[in-house]
XYZ file of C-alpha atoms in Angstrom:
714
model
C 137.135 154.327 24.684
C 140.196 152.240 25.612
C 143.542 153.405 24.295
C 145.968 150.986 22.672
C 147.849 150.163 25.901
C 144.686 149.612 27.875
C 143.337 147.482 25.078
C 146.432 145.286 25.130
C 146.147 144.965 28.892
C 142.538 143.859 28.843
C 143.264 141.579 25.902
C 145.998 139.846 27.910
C 143.601 139.477 30.792
C 141.013 138.062 28.412
C 143.478 135.436 27.263
C 144.191 134.506 30.861
C 140.500 134.234 31.667
C 139.945 132.269 28.499
C 142.382 129.633 29.700
C 140.818 129.488 33.121
C 138.675 126.441 33.777
C 134.938 126.948 33.479
C 132.383 124.387 34.473
C 129.145 124.648 32.532
C 125.969 124.775 34.497
C 123.740 121.859 33.654
C 120.103 121.841 34.481
C 118.407 118.457 34.365
C 114.664 118.642 34.315
C 112.531 115.553 34.777
C 108.897 115.503 33.918
C 106.744 112.612 35.111
C 103.152 112.434 33.940
C 100.832 109.505 34.625
C 97.315 109.605 33.213
C 94.938 106.862 34.354
C 91.864 106.228 32.251
C 88.879 103.924 32.623
C 88.195 101.517 29.776
C 84.941 103.298 28.891
C 84.011 106.733 30.203
C 80.486 107.280 31.454
C 78.038 108.987 29.120
C 78.148 112.240 31.085
C 81.961 112.487 31.056
C 83.640 115.447 29.436
C 84.406 115.365 25.751
C 87.402 117.478 24.781
C 89.242 117.920 21.508
C 92.396 119.632 22.691
C 94.669 119.220 19.674
C 95.007 118.533 15.961
C 93.608 115.155 14.904
C 92.376 114.565 18.463
C 95.387 112.591 19.725
C 99.148 112.985 20.075
C 99.647 110.127 17.627
C 97.874 112.380 15.066
C 95.612 109.457 14.146
C 92.556 111.673 13.531
C 90.318 109.113 15.246
C 87.138 110.163 17.097
C 84.988 107.676 19.005
C 81.368 108.813 19.131
C 78.482 106.366 19.455
C 76.144 108.744 17.605
C 77.981 108.240 14.307
C 76.342 105.073 13.088
C 76.185 104.718 9.290
C 72.458 105.492 9.397
C 72.893 108.670 11.413
C 75.884 109.728 9.358
C 73.912 109.344 6.125
C 71.308 111.773 7.498
C 73.708 114.372 8.835
C 72.318 117.908 8.564
C 73.846 121.347 8.835
C 72.646 123.230 11.908
C 71.334 126.496 10.442
C 70.829 127.896 13.949
C 74.559 127.723 14.602
C 75.916 131.208 13.866
C 79.695 130.670 13.810
C 80.581 134.103 12.417
C 84.270 134.968 12.798
C 86.705 137.286 10.998
C 89.729 135.995 9.137
C 91.021 133.154 6.996
C 91.266 129.798 8.747
C 94.090 127.327 8.148
C 93.770 125.548 11.500
C 91.471 122.842 12.840
C 88.918 123.991 15.455
C 89.042 122.595 19.002
C 86.239 121.682 21.426
C 86.351 122.172 25.211
C 83.936 121.377 28.026
C 84.083 121.745 31.810
C 84.284 125.546 32.030
C 81.894 128.212 33.292
C 80.617 128.964 29.776
C 79.612 125.438 28.846
C 80.912 123.608 25.762
C 83.011 125.835 23.498
C 84.508 125.684 20.017
C 87.915 127.375 19.825
C 88.948 128.876 16.471
C 92.016 130.866 15.371
C 92.398 132.879 12.182
C 95.276 134.150 10.066
C 94.311 137.703 11.103
C 95.484 136.844 14.653
C 91.874 136.750 15.843
C 91.097 134.128 18.489
C 87.516 133.034 19.249
C 85.602 130.949 21.759
C 82.151 130.110 20.404
C 79.155 128.558 22.139
C 79.127 124.972 20.835
C 75.331 124.962 20.557
C 74.572 128.391 19.107
C 77.862 129.517 17.587
C 77.622 132.829 19.452
C 80.874 134.466 20.536
C 81.696 133.833 24.207
C 84.963 135.751 24.080
C 87.283 136.973 21.363
C 90.799 138.413 21.132
C 91.340 140.738 18.216
C 94.194 142.666 19.852
C 96.953 140.065 19.662
C 98.749 142.135 17.048
C 98.626 142.884 13.324
C 99.331 139.933 11.040
C 101.991 140.235 8.358
C 100.549 141.326 5.010
C 103.707 142.402 3.179
C 107.468 142.318 3.387
C 107.993 138.565 3.504
C 110.600 137.249 1.045
C 108.056 134.809 -0.450
C 104.965 132.828 0.536
C 101.385 132.095 -0.445
C 99.493 132.853 2.788
C 98.252 136.421 3.245
C 97.590 137.619 5.828
C 100.074 135.517 7.780
C 99.224 135.533 11.468
C 98.043 132.473 13.379
C 98.217 129.549 10.947
C 98.978 126.361 12.912
C 96.407 124.493 15.008
C 96.687 125.426 18.725
C 96.795 123.035 21.653
C 95.001 123.183 25.016
C 96.180 122.105 28.459
C 93.090 121.034 30.381
C 94.821 121.028 33.779
C 95.564 124.754 33.611
C 92.704 125.578 31.197
C 95.268 127.213 28.884
C 95.308 127.671 25.108
C 98.679 127.809 23.323
C 99.261 129.135 19.796
C 101.861 130.861 17.632
C 101.167 134.292 16.128
C 103.294 136.077 13.544
C 103.059 139.787 14.381
C 104.012 142.634 12.070
C 106.194 145.518 13.180
C 109.624 147.029 12.679
C 110.801 143.424 13.024
C 108.329 140.699 12.076
C 108.253 138.199 14.904
C 106.717 134.925 15.960
C 105.262 135.042 19.475
C 104.026 131.981 21.368
C 100.920 132.890 23.369
C 99.062 131.299 26.243
C 95.477 132.396 26.980
C 93.015 131.357 29.640
C 90.650 129.222 27.584
C 87.618 130.299 29.614
C 88.200 134.066 29.516
C 90.680 134.729 26.708
C 93.017 136.628 29.052
C 96.753 136.314 28.427
C 98.405 134.151 31.056
C 101.221 135.653 33.129
C 104.683 135.355 31.617
C 103.443 135.073 28.039
C 103.909 135.564 25.130
C 107.367 134.183 24.330
C 109.412 136.068 21.730
C 110.809 133.271 19.552
C 113.434 135.505 17.910
C 114.861 136.417 21.296
C 114.822 132.955 22.880
C 115.205 130.202 20.266
C 118.671 129.096 19.297
C 120.351 125.801 18.420
C 124.080 125.183 17.988
C 124.726 128.805 17.074
C 121.736 129.055 14.711
C 119.479 131.977 15.641
C 115.773 131.822 14.877
C 114.729 134.408 12.274
C 110.970 134.934 11.984
C 111.290 136.692 8.649
C 112.041 133.410 6.865
C 110.197 130.952 9.156
C 106.536 129.999 8.772
C 104.509 128.216 11.449
C 101.896 126.056 9.722
C 102.097 122.744 11.611
C 100.025 121.950 14.699
C 101.404 122.457 18.200
C 101.774 119.554 20.629
C 101.766 119.498 24.433
C 103.800 116.688 25.992
C 104.605 116.400 29.696
C 104.482 120.090 30.464
C 106.253 121.353 27.337
C 104.478 122.863 24.341
C 106.238 122.129 21.033
C 105.940 124.387 17.991
C 107.235 123.331 14.525
C 108.434 125.750 11.842
C 109.042 125.542 8.105
C 109.897 128.122 5.469
C 107.446 129.931 3.220
C 106.135 128.676 -0.083
C 108.910 129.334 -2.586
C 111.760 128.053 -0.365
C 113.213 131.552 0.033
C 115.888 132.569 2.489
C 118.112 130.649 4.852
C 115.350 129.069 6.903
C 115.644 125.807 8.841
C 113.311 123.168 10.129
C 112.738 124.109 13.769
C 111.003 122.655 16.796
C 110.811 125.088 19.715
C 109.817 123.812 23.153
C 108.481 126.037 25.939
C 107.920 124.805 29.483
C 104.368 125.943 30.150
C 105.109 126.624 33.823
C 108.367 128.444 33.063
C 107.975 130.422 29.829
C 110.449 133.168 30.715
C 113.543 130.950 30.731
C 112.335 127.441 29.934
C 112.772 127.612 26.166
C 114.597 124.911 24.201
C 115.000 124.358 20.495
C 116.218 122.001 17.803
C 116.884 122.892 14.167
C 118.205 121.197 11.068
C 121.898 121.951 10.810
C 121.598 122.236 7.027
C 119.724 125.170 5.501
C 116.028 124.592 4.791
C 114.570 121.225 5.866
C 111.218 122.723 6.901
C 108.531 120.898 8.885
C 105.628 121.465 6.510
C 102.877 118.988 7.407
C 99.557 120.193 8.818
C 99.674 117.954 11.912
C 103.069 119.314 12.927
C 104.467 117.436 15.921
C 103.371 113.869 16.759
C 104.241 112.071 19.998
C 104.068 108.691 21.702
C 103.716 110.455 25.047
C 107.463 110.596 25.617
C 109.243 111.390 22.352
C 108.287 113.816 19.608
C 108.295 112.943 15.892
C 108.554 115.378 12.976
C 109.327 114.983 9.276
C 111.594 117.418 7.457
C 111.748 118.519 3.830
C 114.571 119.209 1.418
C 117.808 120.875 2.470
C 120.393 122.707 0.357
C 124.146 123.184 0.299
C 124.931 119.912 2.064
C 127.508 118.638 -0.393
C 126.118 115.174 0.215
C 126.579 115.327 4.007
C 123.223 114.733 5.675
C 122.138 117.694 7.809
C 118.675 116.814 9.111
C 116.608 117.045 5.931
C 114.401 114.489 4.167
C 113.994 112.618 7.439
C 111.849 111.383 10.263
C 113.343 112.897 13.420
C 112.668 111.580 16.914
C 113.241 114.186 19.618
C 113.464 113.682 23.342
C 112.004 116.111 25.858
C 113.274 119.639 25.564
C 113.458 119.161 22.529
C 116.752 117.265 22.499
C 118.156 115.349 19.520
C 120.735 112.644 20.207
C 121.968 112.464 16.613
C 122.071 108.675 16.926
C 120.725 106.477 14.086
C 118.019 105.201 16.429
C 116.573 108.715 16.466
C 116.424 109.557 12.766
C 115.677 107.928 9.451
C 116.337 109.151 5.939
C 116.011 107.184 2.699
C 119.230 106.172 1.012
C 118.401 108.520 -1.880
C 117.887 111.538 0.368
C 120.455 113.605 -1.559
C 118.588 112.955 -4.814
C 115.337 114.025 -3.118
C 117.106 117.206 -1.978
C 118.259 118.021 -5.473
C 114.784 117.455 -6.880
C 112.963 119.453 -4.150
C 111.041 116.243 -3.539
C 110.242 116.574 0.141
C 109.872 113.438 2.205
C 107.815 115.508 4.642
C 104.813 116.183 2.436
C 102.581 114.858 5.210
C 103.165 115.036 8.965
C 104.420 112.079 10.957
C 101.685 109.738 12.171
C 102.113 106.942 14.706
C 100.393 103.615 13.977
C 100.129 100.469 16.112
C 99.504 97.180 14.256
C 98.855 94.264 16.648
C 100.513 91.088 15.387
C 103.037 92.893 13.180
C 106.771 92.844 13.858
C 107.646 95.609 14.489
C 104.184 96.660 15.636
C 104.839 100.246 16.767
C 105.319 102.200 13.558
C 105.620 105.728 12.198
C 104.385 106.657 8.726
C 105.847 109.161 6.252
C 104.356 110.040 2.867
C 105.617 112.801 0.631
C 106.276 114.448 -2.691
C 108.250 111.460 -3.977
C 104.888 109.545 -4.065
C 106.083 106.884 -1.611
C 104.703 105.782 1.739
C 107.332 104.632 4.228
C 106.850 102.647 7.433
C 109.542 102.721 10.137
C 110.020 101.137 13.520
C 109.456 104.221 15.658
C 111.453 102.746 18.559
C 114.592 102.429 16.444
C 114.455 104.456 13.257
C 117.736 103.174 11.871
C 119.575 106.137 10.327
C 120.117 106.295 6.563
C 118.862 102.907 5.474
C 115.978 101.011 3.872
C 112.577 101.384 5.592
C 110.562 98.579 7.159
C 108.060 98.882 4.283
C 107.627 101.105 1.241
C 105.004 101.515 -1.502
C 104.278 104.055 -4.235
C 100.944 105.616 -3.252
C 100.804 108.973 -5.056
C 102.011 112.555 -4.636
C 101.154 114.166 -1.307
C 102.000 117.583 0.107
C 101.204 119.715 3.127
C 98.334 117.761 4.637
C 97.745 115.289 7.469
C 96.729 111.626 7.352
C 94.490 109.518 9.581
C 94.624 105.912 10.770
C 92.045 103.491 12.183
C 91.528 99.813 12.902
C 88.480 97.671 12.109
C 87.785 93.963 12.356
C 89.248 93.619 8.868
C 92.537 95.523 9.051
C 94.596 98.478 10.231
C 94.357 101.343 7.723
C 95.856 104.705 6.953
C 94.085 107.214 4.715
C 95.103 110.451 2.998
C 94.380 112.589 -0.042
C 96.506 112.189 -3.172
C 95.705 114.717 -5.903
C 91.912 114.400 -6.403
C 91.580 111.054 -4.697
C 90.978 109.892 -1.157
C 93.078 106.750 -0.751
C 93.159 104.105 1.972
C 95.844 101.455 2.505
C 96.102 98.450 4.809
C 99.120 97.618 6.937
C 99.473 93.859 7.243
C 99.977 92.154 10.613
C 103.066 90.317 9.377
C 106.793 90.208 10.054
C 107.734 92.642 8.672
C 104.493 94.524 7.968
C 103.690 95.532 4.397
C 101.520 98.199 2.762
C 98.582 97.025 0.618
C 96.069 99.145 -1.316
C 92.547 99.030 0.168
C 90.320 101.532 -1.695
C 90.278 104.947 -3.339
C 87.547 107.418 -4.247
C 87.705 110.370 -6.604
C 86.907 113.677 -4.943
C 87.305 117.327 -5.892
C 89.203 119.149 -3.209
C 92.264 119.038 -0.983
C 91.078 118.540 2.604
C 92.759 116.278 5.170
C 90.782 113.252 6.421
C 89.577 112.303 9.892
C 87.693 109.206 11.089
C 84.747 108.352 13.342
C 83.910 104.991 14.910
C 81.136 104.152 17.329
C 83.335 102.208 19.752
C 86.918 102.438 18.564
C 86.761 99.815 15.795
C 83.199 99.447 14.507
C 81.373 101.591 11.928
C 84.506 103.383 10.761
C 83.695 106.389 8.556
C 86.341 108.486 6.808
C 85.432 112.190 6.554
C 87.014 114.696 4.151
C 86.057 118.204 3.037
C 86.373 119.068 -0.652
C 88.496 122.031 0.383
C 89.096 124.541 -2.410
C 87.167 122.083 -4.590
C 83.489 121.145 -4.383
C 83.195 122.591 -0.838
C 81.199 119.575 0.359
C 81.605 117.343 3.395
C 82.116 113.712 2.311
C 81.842 110.498 4.346
C 83.157 107.072 3.207
C 82.905 103.566 4.648
C 86.262 102.845 6.260
C 86.506 99.266 4.962
C 85.146 99.674 1.436
C 85.206 103.364 0.541
C 81.490 103.295 -0.269
C 79.847 106.721 -0.037
C 77.898 107.208 3.210
C 77.422 110.968 3.113
C 77.801 113.177 0.054
C 77.438 116.632 1.578
C 73.690 117.067 1.865
C 73.816 119.817 -0.726
C 75.653 122.143 1.683
C 78.446 123.825 -0.268
C 80.673 125.528 2.270
C 82.504 128.738 1.386
C 86.013 129.740 2.368
C 87.413 126.216 2.619
C 91.193 125.942 2.900
C 93.338 123.103 1.574
C 94.886 120.665 4.039
C 92.431 121.593 6.770
C 90.182 119.114 8.604
C 87.118 119.157 10.812
C 86.622 117.643 14.254
C 83.932 115.675 16.092
C 82.229 116.112 19.470
C 78.891 114.881 20.866
C 77.190 113.906 17.639
C 78.449 116.975 15.773
C 81.095 117.796 13.185
C 82.602 121.287 13.303
C 84.449 122.739 10.312
C 86.194 126.121 10.512
C 86.475 128.043 7.226
C 87.248 131.633 6.318
C 84.923 133.919 8.347
C 82.590 131.046 9.249
C 82.372 127.922 11.393
C 79.921 125.257 10.215
C 78.185 122.712 12.460
C 76.720 119.444 11.174
C 74.575 117.335 13.535
C 73.322 113.779 13.517
C 69.483 113.537 13.479
C 67.658 114.593 16.646
C 66.758 111.966 19.186
C 69.986 109.982 18.963
C 71.639 108.775 22.182
C 74.166 110.983 23.963
C 77.542 110.083 22.467
C 79.724 108.021 24.765
C 83.442 108.652 24.313
C 86.008 105.965 25.006
C 89.465 106.310 26.432
C 91.048 105.783 23.045
C 89.919 109.203 21.911
C 92.032 111.258 24.276
C 94.350 108.998 26.248
C 98.056 109.720 26.492
C 100.557 106.948 27.285
C 102.070 107.054 30.742
C 105.492 108.559 30.311
C 108.567 109.476 32.278
C 110.574 111.893 30.194
C 114.008 113.131 31.225
C 115.378 116.265 29.652
C 119.099 115.958 28.870
C 120.230 119.334 27.557
C 123.047 119.877 25.116
C 125.342 122.886 24.746
C 122.592 125.061 23.345
C 120.070 127.457 24.798
C 118.527 124.526 26.649
C 121.702 123.946 28.664
C 121.757 127.239 30.488
C 120.941 127.875 34.141
C 117.358 128.902 34.556
C 116.118 131.858 36.539
C 112.563 133.066 36.554
C 112.179 136.771 35.875
C 108.529 137.553 35.576
C 108.903 140.803 33.680
C 109.099 139.379 30.170
C 109.663 140.786 26.717
C 106.059 140.891 25.624
C 104.241 143.100 23.167
C 101.876 145.536 24.804
C 98.273 144.390 24.596
C 95.489 146.568 25.871
C 93.299 143.751 27.133
C 95.951 142.039 29.250
C 99.340 143.269 30.360
C 101.532 140.222 30.705
C 104.451 141.959 32.406
C 104.273 141.872 36.205
C 105.388 144.381 38.773
C 107.924 142.258 40.636
C 111.009 140.207 39.881
C 111.274 136.952 41.828
C 114.202 134.952 40.452
C 114.175 131.227 41.184
C 117.560 129.890 40.069
C 117.745 126.208 39.266
C 121.490 125.746 40.008
C 121.170 126.642 43.726
C 118.613 124.401 45.314
C 119.191 125.824 48.802
C 118.602 129.447 47.904
C 115.375 130.883 46.609
C 115.715 134.646 46.924
C 112.685 136.837 46.990
C 114.124 140.340 46.755
C 112.078 143.457 46.551
C 113.285 145.339 43.502
C 113.334 149.082 43.245
C 110.844 151.146 41.352
C 113.079 150.883 38.314
C 111.821 147.334 37.917
C 108.126 148.146 37.880
C 106.778 147.974 34.346
C 103.883 150.166 33.400
C 101.787 148.606 30.632
C 100.993 151.010 27.826
C 97.341 150.812 26.737
C 97.942 150.607 23.007
C 95.536 148.597 20.854
C 98.201 146.520 19.125
C 101.684 145.357 20.093
C 104.769 146.804 18.492
C 107.455 144.178 19.087
C 110.945 145.550 19.655
C 114.020 143.673 18.405
C 115.755 141.868 21.252
C 119.481 141.520 21.774
C 120.637 138.500 19.810
C 123.085 136.016 21.274
C 126.579 137.459 20.871
C 128.526 134.353 20.005
C 126.869 133.719 16.647
C 127.979 137.006 15.131
C 130.853 137.835 12.872
C 132.848 140.974 12.233
C 131.782 142.884 9.124
C 133.433 145.959 7.603
C 131.082 148.624 6.258
C 132.302 152.017 5.041
C 135.478 151.794 7.075
C 133.682 150.965 10.309
C 133.551 147.534 11.891
C 130.197 146.179 13.029
C 129.174 143.023 14.790
C 127.131 141.466 12.008
C 124.487 138.797 12.571
C 123.074 136.162 10.175
C 119.981 138.217 9.425
C 122.230 141.044 8.234
C 121.310 143.487 11.006
C 124.161 145.176 12.936
C 123.681 144.999 16.712
C 123.405 148.566 17.931
C 126.017 151.214 17.099
C 129.663 150.331 16.798
C 133.040 151.819 16.080
C 136.396 150.097 16.032
C 139.926 150.170 17.380
C 143.030 148.943 15.599
C 142.051 145.333 16.233
C 138.592 144.728 14.702
C 137.838 142.231 17.457
C 137.498 145.217 19.783
C 134.164 146.917 19.287
C 132.639 149.657 21.389
C 128.869 149.640 21.864
C 127.837 153.238 22.491
C 124.321 152.361 23.618
C 125.294 149.726 26.165
C 128.624 151.282 27.223
C 130.582 148.108 26.648
C 133.942 147.332 25.123
C 133.586 143.969 23.374
C 136.349 141.603 22.474
C 135.093 139.192 19.850
C 137.334 136.127 20.204
C 137.119 134.180 16.959
C 139.510 131.547 18.324
C 137.635 130.873 21.508
C 137.189 127.155 21.999
C 133.735 127.760 23.411
C 132.685 129.969 20.473
C 132.189 132.650 23.078
C 132.811 136.342 23.539
C 134.660 138.212 26.280
C 133.746 141.791 26.950
C 134.641 144.533 29.396
C 131.971 146.689 31.037
C 133.188 150.218 31.719
C 130.205 150.882 33.970
C 131.218 148.223 36.484
C 134.890 147.565 35.622
C 134.015 143.903 35.418
C 135.051 141.371 32.833
C 132.357 139.075 31.401
C 132.085 136.046 29.163
C 129.193 134.543 27.217
C 129.067 131.398 25.092
C 126.610 128.778 23.829
C 126.634 127.378 27.364
C 125.747 130.844 28.683
C 123.640 132.623 26.066
C 122.665 136.191 26.826
C 121.252 137.222 29.281
C 123.384 134.705 31.214
C 126.903 136.042 31.742
C 129.963 134.681 33.523
C 131.549 137.407 35.669
C 135.224 136.656 36.219
C 135.490 139.379 38.837
C 132.818 137.710 40.985
C 133.568 134.183 39.766
C 129.890 133.503 39.307
C 127.105 133.405 36.748
C 124.857 136.446 36.513
C 121.419 136.811 35.019
C 120.865 140.137 33.240
C 117.294 141.303 33.913
C 114.982 142.342 31.062
C 114.285 146.065 30.892
C 110.588 146.543 31.805
C 110.465 149.843 29.939
C 111.848 148.475 26.656
C 110.469 145.022 25.820
C 113.118 142.857 24.222
C 116.012 144.820 25.785
C 117.879 144.463 29.057
C 118.568 146.929 31.847
C 121.720 149.015 31.330
C 121.482 151.912 33.764
C 121.463 150.903 36.493
C 122.633 147.368 35.681
C 120.724 144.772 37.692
C 122.022 141.208 37.891
C 121.046 138.116 39.782
C 124.026 136.449 41.476
C 123.556 132.683 41.511
C 126.366 132.177 44.034
C 124.973 134.488 46.721
C 121.304 134.551 45.827
C 121.314 138.338 45.705
C 120.192 140.933 43.207
C 123.152 143.234 42.700
C 123.555 146.582 40.992
C 126.639 147.589 39.052
């Protein structure tokens, strides 16, 4: 340990280095995606339901020529469809064609069980029951048990990959973002992503213990977005989060945004909506703001990354947001939904409905900040679910469930548009609606399950609300509130606890012909402009990732091939030593290990006469002692002398490594494992330790030198 004189010496050096100029590394990533669609797909084209409510707008609209009113009235349950699964289901099923196994229904359960079922027979094609144990106890509050995979996954057809979030129990309860091959169920290389270890925003560290993932995931231009709320009961210092992971760069391509105020969860079932370029979420109540808005009670528009500009064009909150906060009256009772109304001004809208019983329409291209909405109407209390929208020859509608009613409203094609009541029907249950049409506008039918109510599937005329289908006497078991079904090739699939149900139109009907409106995504050119958060750091690909051990598929690889973004002319391909070769352990379930948190968000805490580096979740980082100045802390495990500089303008930390006699710096611009080495005048990447997932190599110390393109050992 340093003596007093040595400490003063290094401290003086630290001050000198602190005043030295440092240029942050900025990585600008541009994603350009252009999807060209024919006006009407041929009858033999693929039909795929890759996400919640079928489309990024979260409109819940399915175009299927088989669903005429006559066929819909004679819908029957397919008793030959098995559909047996294990676990409670809070997520919508998905439907995928084009693979070696034929059409499949994809289902996830709260027990962290993932299934691919034959779409015709319901037989299991593949299943993953080794993802990891769900959390069944130890959460500070909540009403979902077990808590494992809750939100609806998303599928990337180009790579045939399924993405979902799983909460896994262990010494530390953690959210992991997984990617599986949708045809085999195997874990894709580089996954899963440990959210605790990678997600951070403006000094706020993600803490899985108080964050629930119930909203649907979205995939936009190569980035999968995952929303997070708190648990029922509003316990703990949670935030509303959106985490973005580049699907082709999961090891370092992780960005995040969070509400700056405490709470502000993203609760709605549809999670993240998108226009193909920007992402839209709605947040709930925040606390402790003192009347200064901190991201709650709002529609938030995020750019790629996710990145939030903070400009009024990119958020909207009602003028009484503080009153809504104080009354726990969340604006975000229902997820954001994008609606286009031809002839209206503005015509490109976003809808919010919530616990204050109001529906709000906003111009999604310029939200306006804290101000009056474009249109507003009292429509009834809503919470947790998703809405749907559709257009007929008569009007543009949105539909949702309010208490024990299914309610539809028109949006007028006026300047400005207004909200007008259309119809409502009493119904026992709390399911979220979806809609079928035969060609995009004709024969609109609104479908809702009487979830946790009568257990029946209901169908209503989209223009009048008249009953078209009343369940056929099939009372489904294990229904879950806020959930919805989905439609593919003349069938409706509904995933409930331990069972998937299939309803078919009568035999002999024509093969359904999908239209481009069912799955099209607007052509978009999205540019990622990072801020001084985790998204701003240099990126290097290290393929040995901090993943839980899974018997079926070991996601860690045997080689490290860094590909640094900052140096376009150097792409080193070193051959690491045997120290870098991970050996997967064939254990049946993962046991996630706590990762090193980012240093700069800590604070010094005094416990029993010993100083510790204390983090927001209350856990000391490793083992510490102290010198006379509490900013000096010795980490016995890592062999470092840390100097915690509370006055650092970059909110960073300087520390001295006895093993290498080098002086390092880390800050929000360089979150661990990115370190600035003053001795080498370069940025180093600290490799993950293949033998201890979630930790980093300490003996020997391997770094990647961005300036020279070399792997160095200290």
